[in-house]
PDB file of C-alpha atoms in Angstrom:
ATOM      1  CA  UNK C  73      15.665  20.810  11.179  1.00 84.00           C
ATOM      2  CA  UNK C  74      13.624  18.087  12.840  1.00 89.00           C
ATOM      3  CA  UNK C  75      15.567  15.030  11.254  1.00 91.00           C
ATOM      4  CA  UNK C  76      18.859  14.310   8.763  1.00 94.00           C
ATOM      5  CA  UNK C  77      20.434  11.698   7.073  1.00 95.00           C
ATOM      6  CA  UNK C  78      23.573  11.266   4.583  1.00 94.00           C
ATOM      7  CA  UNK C  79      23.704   9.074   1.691  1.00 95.00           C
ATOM      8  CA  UNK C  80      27.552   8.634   2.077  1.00 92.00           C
ATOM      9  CA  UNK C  81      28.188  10.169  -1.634  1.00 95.00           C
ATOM     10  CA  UNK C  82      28.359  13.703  -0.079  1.00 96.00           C
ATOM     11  CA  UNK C  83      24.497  14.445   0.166  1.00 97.00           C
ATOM     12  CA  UNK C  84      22.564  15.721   3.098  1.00 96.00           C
ATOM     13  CA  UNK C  85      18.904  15.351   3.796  1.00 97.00           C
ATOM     14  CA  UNK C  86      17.148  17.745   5.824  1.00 97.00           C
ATOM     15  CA  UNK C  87      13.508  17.718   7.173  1.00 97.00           C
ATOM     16  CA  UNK C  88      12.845  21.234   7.683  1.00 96.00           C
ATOM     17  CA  UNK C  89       9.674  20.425  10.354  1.00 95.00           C
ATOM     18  CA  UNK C  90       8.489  24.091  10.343  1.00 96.00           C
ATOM     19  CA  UNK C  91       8.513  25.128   6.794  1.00 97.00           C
ATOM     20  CA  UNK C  92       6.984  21.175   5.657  1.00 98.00           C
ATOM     21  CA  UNK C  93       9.500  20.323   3.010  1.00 98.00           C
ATOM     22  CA  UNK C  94      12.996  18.157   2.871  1.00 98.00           C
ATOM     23  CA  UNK C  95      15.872  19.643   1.214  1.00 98.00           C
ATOM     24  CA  UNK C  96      18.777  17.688  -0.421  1.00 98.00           C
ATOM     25  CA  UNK C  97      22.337  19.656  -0.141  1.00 98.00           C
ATOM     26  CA  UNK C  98      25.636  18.817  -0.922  1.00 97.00           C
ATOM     27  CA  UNK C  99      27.987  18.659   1.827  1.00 93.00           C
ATOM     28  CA  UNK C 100      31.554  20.102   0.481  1.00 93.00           C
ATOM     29  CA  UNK C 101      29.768  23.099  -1.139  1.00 92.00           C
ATOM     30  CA  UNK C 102      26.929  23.309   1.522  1.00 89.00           C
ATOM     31  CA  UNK C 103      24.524  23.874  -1.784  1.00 96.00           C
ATOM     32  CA  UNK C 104      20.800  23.149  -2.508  1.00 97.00           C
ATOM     33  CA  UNK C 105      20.610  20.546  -5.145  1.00 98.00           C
ATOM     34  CA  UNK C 106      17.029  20.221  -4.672  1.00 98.00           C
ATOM     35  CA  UNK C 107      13.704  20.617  -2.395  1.00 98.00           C
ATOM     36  CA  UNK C 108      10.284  19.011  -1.915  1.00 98.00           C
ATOM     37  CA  UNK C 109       7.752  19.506  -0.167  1.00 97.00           C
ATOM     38  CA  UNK C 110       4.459  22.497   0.880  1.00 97.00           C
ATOM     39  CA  UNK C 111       2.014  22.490   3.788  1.00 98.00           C
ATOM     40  CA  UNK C 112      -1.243  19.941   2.992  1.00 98.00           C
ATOM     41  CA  UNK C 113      -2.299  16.955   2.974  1.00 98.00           C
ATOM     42  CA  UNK C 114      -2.149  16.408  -0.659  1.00 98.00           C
ATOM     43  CA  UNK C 115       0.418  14.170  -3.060  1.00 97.00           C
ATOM     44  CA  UNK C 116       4.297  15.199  -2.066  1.00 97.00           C
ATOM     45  CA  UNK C 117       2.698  17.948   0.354  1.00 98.00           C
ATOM     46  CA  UNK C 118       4.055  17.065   4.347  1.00 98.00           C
ATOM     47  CA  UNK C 119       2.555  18.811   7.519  1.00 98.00           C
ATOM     48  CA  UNK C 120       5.428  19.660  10.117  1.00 97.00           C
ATOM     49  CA  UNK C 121       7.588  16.266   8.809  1.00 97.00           C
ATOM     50  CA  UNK C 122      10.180  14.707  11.319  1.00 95.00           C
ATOM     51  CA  UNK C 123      12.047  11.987  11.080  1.00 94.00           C
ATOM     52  CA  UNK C 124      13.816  10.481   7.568  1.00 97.00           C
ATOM     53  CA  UNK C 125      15.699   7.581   6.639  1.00 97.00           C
ATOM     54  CA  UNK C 126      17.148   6.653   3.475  1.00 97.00           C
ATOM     55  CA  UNK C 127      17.170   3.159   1.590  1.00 96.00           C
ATOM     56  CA  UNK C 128      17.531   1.639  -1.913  1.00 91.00           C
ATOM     57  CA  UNK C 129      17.401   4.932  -3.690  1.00 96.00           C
ATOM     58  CA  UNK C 130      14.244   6.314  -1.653  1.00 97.00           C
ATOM     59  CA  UNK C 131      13.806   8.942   1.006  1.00 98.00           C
ATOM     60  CA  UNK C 132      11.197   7.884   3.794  1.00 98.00           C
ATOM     61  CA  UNK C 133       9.831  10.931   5.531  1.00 98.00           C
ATOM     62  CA  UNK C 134       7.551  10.653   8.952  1.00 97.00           C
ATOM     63  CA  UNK C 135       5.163  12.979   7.608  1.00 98.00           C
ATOM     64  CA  UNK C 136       3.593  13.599  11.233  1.00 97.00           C
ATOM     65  CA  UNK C 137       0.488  15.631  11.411  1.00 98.00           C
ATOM     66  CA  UNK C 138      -0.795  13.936   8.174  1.00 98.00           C
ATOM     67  CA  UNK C 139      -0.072  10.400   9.766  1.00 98.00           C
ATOM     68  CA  UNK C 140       1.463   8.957   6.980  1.00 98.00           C
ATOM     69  CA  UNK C 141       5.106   7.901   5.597  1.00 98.00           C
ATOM     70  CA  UNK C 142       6.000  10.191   2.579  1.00 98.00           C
ATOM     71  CA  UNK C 143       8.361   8.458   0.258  1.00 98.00           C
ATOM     72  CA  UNK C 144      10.651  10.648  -2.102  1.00 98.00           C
ATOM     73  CA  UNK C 145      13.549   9.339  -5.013  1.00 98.00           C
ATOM     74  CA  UNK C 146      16.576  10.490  -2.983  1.00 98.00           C
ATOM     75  CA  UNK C 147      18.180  11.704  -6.606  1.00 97.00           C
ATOM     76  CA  UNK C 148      15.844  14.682  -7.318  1.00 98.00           C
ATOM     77  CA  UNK C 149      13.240  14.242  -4.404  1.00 98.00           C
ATOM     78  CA  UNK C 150      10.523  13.562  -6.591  1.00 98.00           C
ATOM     79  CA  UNK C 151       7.341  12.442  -4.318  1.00 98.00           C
ATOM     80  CA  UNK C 152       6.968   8.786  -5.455  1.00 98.00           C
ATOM     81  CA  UNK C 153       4.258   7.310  -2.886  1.00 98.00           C
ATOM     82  CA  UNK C 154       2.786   7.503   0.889  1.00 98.00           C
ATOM     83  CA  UNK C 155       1.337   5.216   3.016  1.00 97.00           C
ATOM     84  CA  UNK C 156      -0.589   5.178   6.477  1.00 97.00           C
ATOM     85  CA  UNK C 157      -3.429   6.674   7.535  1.00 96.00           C
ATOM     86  CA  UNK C 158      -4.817   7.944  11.128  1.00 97.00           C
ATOM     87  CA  UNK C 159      -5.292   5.088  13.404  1.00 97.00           C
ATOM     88  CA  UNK C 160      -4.191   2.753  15.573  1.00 97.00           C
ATOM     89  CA  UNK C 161      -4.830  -0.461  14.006  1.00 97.00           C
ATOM     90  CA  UNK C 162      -1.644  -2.546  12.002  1.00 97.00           C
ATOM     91  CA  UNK C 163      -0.802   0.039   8.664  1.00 97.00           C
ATOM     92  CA  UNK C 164      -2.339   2.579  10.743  1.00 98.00           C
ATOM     93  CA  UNK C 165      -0.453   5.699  12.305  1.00 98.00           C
ATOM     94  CA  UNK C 166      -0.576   8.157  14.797  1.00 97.00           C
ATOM     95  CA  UNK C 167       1.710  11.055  15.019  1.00 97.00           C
ATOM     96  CA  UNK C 168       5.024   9.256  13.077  1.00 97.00           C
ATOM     97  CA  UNK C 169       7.693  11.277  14.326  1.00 95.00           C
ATOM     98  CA  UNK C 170      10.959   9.420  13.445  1.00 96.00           C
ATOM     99  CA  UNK C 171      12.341   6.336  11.004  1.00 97.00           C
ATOM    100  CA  UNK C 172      14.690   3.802  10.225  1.00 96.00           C
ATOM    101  CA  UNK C 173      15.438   1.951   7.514  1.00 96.00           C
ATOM    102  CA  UNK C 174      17.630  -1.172   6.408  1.00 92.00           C
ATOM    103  CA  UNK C 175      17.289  -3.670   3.816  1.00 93.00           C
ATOM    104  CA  UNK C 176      13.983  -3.012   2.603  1.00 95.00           C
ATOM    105  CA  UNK C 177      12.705  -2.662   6.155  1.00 96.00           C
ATOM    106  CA  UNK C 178      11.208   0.636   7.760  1.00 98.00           C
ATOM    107  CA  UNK C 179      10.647   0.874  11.374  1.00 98.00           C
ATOM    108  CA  UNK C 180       8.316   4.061  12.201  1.00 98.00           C
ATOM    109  CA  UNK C 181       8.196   5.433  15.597  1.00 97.00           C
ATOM    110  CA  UNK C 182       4.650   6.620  16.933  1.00 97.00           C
ATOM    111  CA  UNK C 183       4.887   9.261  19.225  1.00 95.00           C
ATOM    112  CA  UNK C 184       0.796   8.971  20.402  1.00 96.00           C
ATOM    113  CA  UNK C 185       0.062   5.404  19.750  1.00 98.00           C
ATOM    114  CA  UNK C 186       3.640   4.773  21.920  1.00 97.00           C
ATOM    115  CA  UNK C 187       4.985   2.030  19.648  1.00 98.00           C
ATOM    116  CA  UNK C 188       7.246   1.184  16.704  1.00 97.00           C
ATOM    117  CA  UNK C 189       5.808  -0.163  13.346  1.00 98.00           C
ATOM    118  CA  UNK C 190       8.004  -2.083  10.814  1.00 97.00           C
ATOM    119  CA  UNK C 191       6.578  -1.521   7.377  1.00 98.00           C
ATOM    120  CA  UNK C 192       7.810  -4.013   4.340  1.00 97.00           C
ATOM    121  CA  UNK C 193       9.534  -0.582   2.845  1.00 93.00           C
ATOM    122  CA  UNK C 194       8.704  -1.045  -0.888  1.00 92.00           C
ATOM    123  CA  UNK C 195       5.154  -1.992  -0.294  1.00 92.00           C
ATOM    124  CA  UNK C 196       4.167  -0.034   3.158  1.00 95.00           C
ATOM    125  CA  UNK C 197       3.066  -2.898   4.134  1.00 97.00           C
ATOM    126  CA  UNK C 198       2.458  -3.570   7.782  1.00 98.00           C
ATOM    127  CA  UNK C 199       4.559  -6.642   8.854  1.00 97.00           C
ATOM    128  CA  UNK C 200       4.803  -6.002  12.975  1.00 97.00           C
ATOM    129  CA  UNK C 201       3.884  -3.658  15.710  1.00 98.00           C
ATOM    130  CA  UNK C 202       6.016  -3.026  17.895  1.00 97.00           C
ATOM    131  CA  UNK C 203       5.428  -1.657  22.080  1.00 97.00           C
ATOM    132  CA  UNK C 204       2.146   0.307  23.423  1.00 97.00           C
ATOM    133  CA  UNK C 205       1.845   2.724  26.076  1.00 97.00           C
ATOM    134  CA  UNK C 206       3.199   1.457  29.228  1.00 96.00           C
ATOM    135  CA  UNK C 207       6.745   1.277  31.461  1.00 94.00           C
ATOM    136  CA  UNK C 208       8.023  -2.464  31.198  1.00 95.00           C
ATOM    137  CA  UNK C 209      10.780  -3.495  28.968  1.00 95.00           C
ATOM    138  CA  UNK C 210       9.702  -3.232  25.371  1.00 96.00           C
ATOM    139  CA  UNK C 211       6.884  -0.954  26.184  1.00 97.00           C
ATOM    140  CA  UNK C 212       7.135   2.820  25.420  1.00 96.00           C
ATOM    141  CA  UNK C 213       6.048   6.464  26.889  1.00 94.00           C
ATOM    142  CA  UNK C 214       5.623   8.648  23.730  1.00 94.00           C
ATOM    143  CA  UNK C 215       8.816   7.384  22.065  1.00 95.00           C
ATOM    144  CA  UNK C 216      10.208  10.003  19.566  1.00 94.00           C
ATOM    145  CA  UNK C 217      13.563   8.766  18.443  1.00 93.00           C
ATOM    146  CA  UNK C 218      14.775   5.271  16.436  1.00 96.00           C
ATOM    147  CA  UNK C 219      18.301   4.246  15.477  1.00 94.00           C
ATOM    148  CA  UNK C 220      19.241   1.067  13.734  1.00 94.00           C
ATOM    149  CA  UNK C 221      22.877  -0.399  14.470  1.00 93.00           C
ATOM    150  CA  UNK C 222      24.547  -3.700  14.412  1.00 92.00           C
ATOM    151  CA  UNK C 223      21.309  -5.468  14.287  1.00 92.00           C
ATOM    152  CA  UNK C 224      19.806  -3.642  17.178  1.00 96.00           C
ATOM    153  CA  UNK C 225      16.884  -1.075  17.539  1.00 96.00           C
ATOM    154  CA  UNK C 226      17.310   2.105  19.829  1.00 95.00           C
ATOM    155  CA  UNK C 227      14.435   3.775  20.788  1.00 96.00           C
ATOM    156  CA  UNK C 228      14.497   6.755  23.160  1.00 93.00           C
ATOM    157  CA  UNK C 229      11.518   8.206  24.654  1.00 92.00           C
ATOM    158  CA  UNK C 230       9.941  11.623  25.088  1.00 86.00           C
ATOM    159  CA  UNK C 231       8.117  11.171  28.353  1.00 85.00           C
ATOM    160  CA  UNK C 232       9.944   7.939  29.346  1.00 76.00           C
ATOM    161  CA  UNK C 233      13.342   9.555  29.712  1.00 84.00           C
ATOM    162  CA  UNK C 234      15.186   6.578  28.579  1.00 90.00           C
ATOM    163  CA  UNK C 235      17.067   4.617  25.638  1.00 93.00           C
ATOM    164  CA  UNK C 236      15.275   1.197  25.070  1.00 95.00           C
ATOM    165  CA  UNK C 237      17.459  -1.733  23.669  1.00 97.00           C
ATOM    166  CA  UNK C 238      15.576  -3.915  21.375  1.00 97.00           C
ATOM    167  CA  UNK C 239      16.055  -6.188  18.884  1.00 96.00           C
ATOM    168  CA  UNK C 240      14.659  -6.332  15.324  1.00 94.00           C
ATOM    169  CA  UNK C 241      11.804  -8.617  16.101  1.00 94.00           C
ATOM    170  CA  UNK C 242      11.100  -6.146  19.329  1.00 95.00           C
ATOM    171  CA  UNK C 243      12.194  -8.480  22.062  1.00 97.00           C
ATOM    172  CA  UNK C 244      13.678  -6.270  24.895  1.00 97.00           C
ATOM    173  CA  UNK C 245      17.233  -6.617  25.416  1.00 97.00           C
ATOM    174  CA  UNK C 246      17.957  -3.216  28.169  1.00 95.00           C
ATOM    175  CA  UNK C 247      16.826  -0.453  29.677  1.00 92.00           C
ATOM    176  CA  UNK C 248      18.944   2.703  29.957  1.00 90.00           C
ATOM    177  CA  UNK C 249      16.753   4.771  32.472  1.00 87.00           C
ATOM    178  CA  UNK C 250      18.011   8.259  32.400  1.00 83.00           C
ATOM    179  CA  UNK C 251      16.166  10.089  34.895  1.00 75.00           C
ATOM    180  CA  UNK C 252      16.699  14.110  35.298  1.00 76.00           C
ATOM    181  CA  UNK C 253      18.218  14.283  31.971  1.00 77.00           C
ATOM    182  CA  UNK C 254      14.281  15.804  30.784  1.00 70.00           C
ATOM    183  CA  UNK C 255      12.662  14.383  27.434  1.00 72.00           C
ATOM    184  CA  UNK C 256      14.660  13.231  25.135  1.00 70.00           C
ATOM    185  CA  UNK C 257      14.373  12.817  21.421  1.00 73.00           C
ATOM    186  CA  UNK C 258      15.900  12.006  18.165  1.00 70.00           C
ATOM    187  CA  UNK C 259      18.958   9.419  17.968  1.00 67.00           C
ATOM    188  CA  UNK C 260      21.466   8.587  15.783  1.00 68.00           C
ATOM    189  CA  UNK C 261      23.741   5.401  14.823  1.00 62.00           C
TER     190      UNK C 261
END
């Protein structure tokens, strides 16, 4: 699994990277209520997904290789939408490895454009960019990981090898260098 998420009714969601689909169990019985997902580039299809986050009823996958967000109804995982394309420009994406979502807001972590992108969720609409390669507080060395929590935004970074501290808007609050401890990846809050 490259990414999970619970919906706090007993539900697990799993992005199974390797086999390009997301899988919906329930946790007491450890049973497959339902599955999405096939290799391509077509509607509901995801190449090598990572990364999901759940809000309002909807499953947001980082559908990376196909550099888009894939959005799925978190009752039966019907594909409902995507949005992004290739690029590096505002609504554009590059390699989305991980998500976050709150309150109608999506925050999508770009591995190879080295920045975070907060998307209105219900519209995947660009509203902020977030970092670009570089080491200073509140830039970002091929982050891969993004946690919401308490208002805050934790990003940890592949090549970095650190846990950046920011807050929603993206202003840099601290800097948790963790040197030796290799690359690091997902988080969770």
């Amino acid at each position: 699994p490259a990414g999970m998420t619970t919906d706090g009714e007993g539900h697990l969601f799993v992005v199974d990277c390797r086999n390009h689909r997301v899988q919906k169990l329930r946790l007491d019985a450890g049973t497959l209520l339902a599955s999405a997902g096939a290799q391509g580039s077509g509607e509901g299809q995801l190449e090598f997904p990572q990364g999901v986050a759940l809000d309002g009823g909807e499953l947001y996958v980082g559908d990376t290789f196909n550099h888009r967000v894939s959005v799925f109804d978190a009752a039966d995982l019907r594909y409902v939408r995507s949005f992004g394309r290739e690029g590096h420009g505002a609504g554009e994406l590059s390699t989305p490895c991980a998500v976050a979502a709150s309150r109608g807001r999506l925050f999508v972590v770009e591995q190879t454009n080295h920045r975070l992108q907060l998307f209105a969720a219900a519209r995947g609409e660009s509203r902020r960019i977030i970092g670009g390669r570089g080491v200073a507080p509140g830039r970002f060395l091929q982050p891969r990981g993004v946690a919401l929590a308490h208002g805050l935004l934790y990003v940890s970074e592949h090549q970095g090898e650190r846990v950046q501290v920011l807050t929603e808007e993206g202003v840099p609050l601290q800097l948790l260098a963790l040197a030796g401890c290799g690359p690091l990846a997902g988080l969770c809050a």
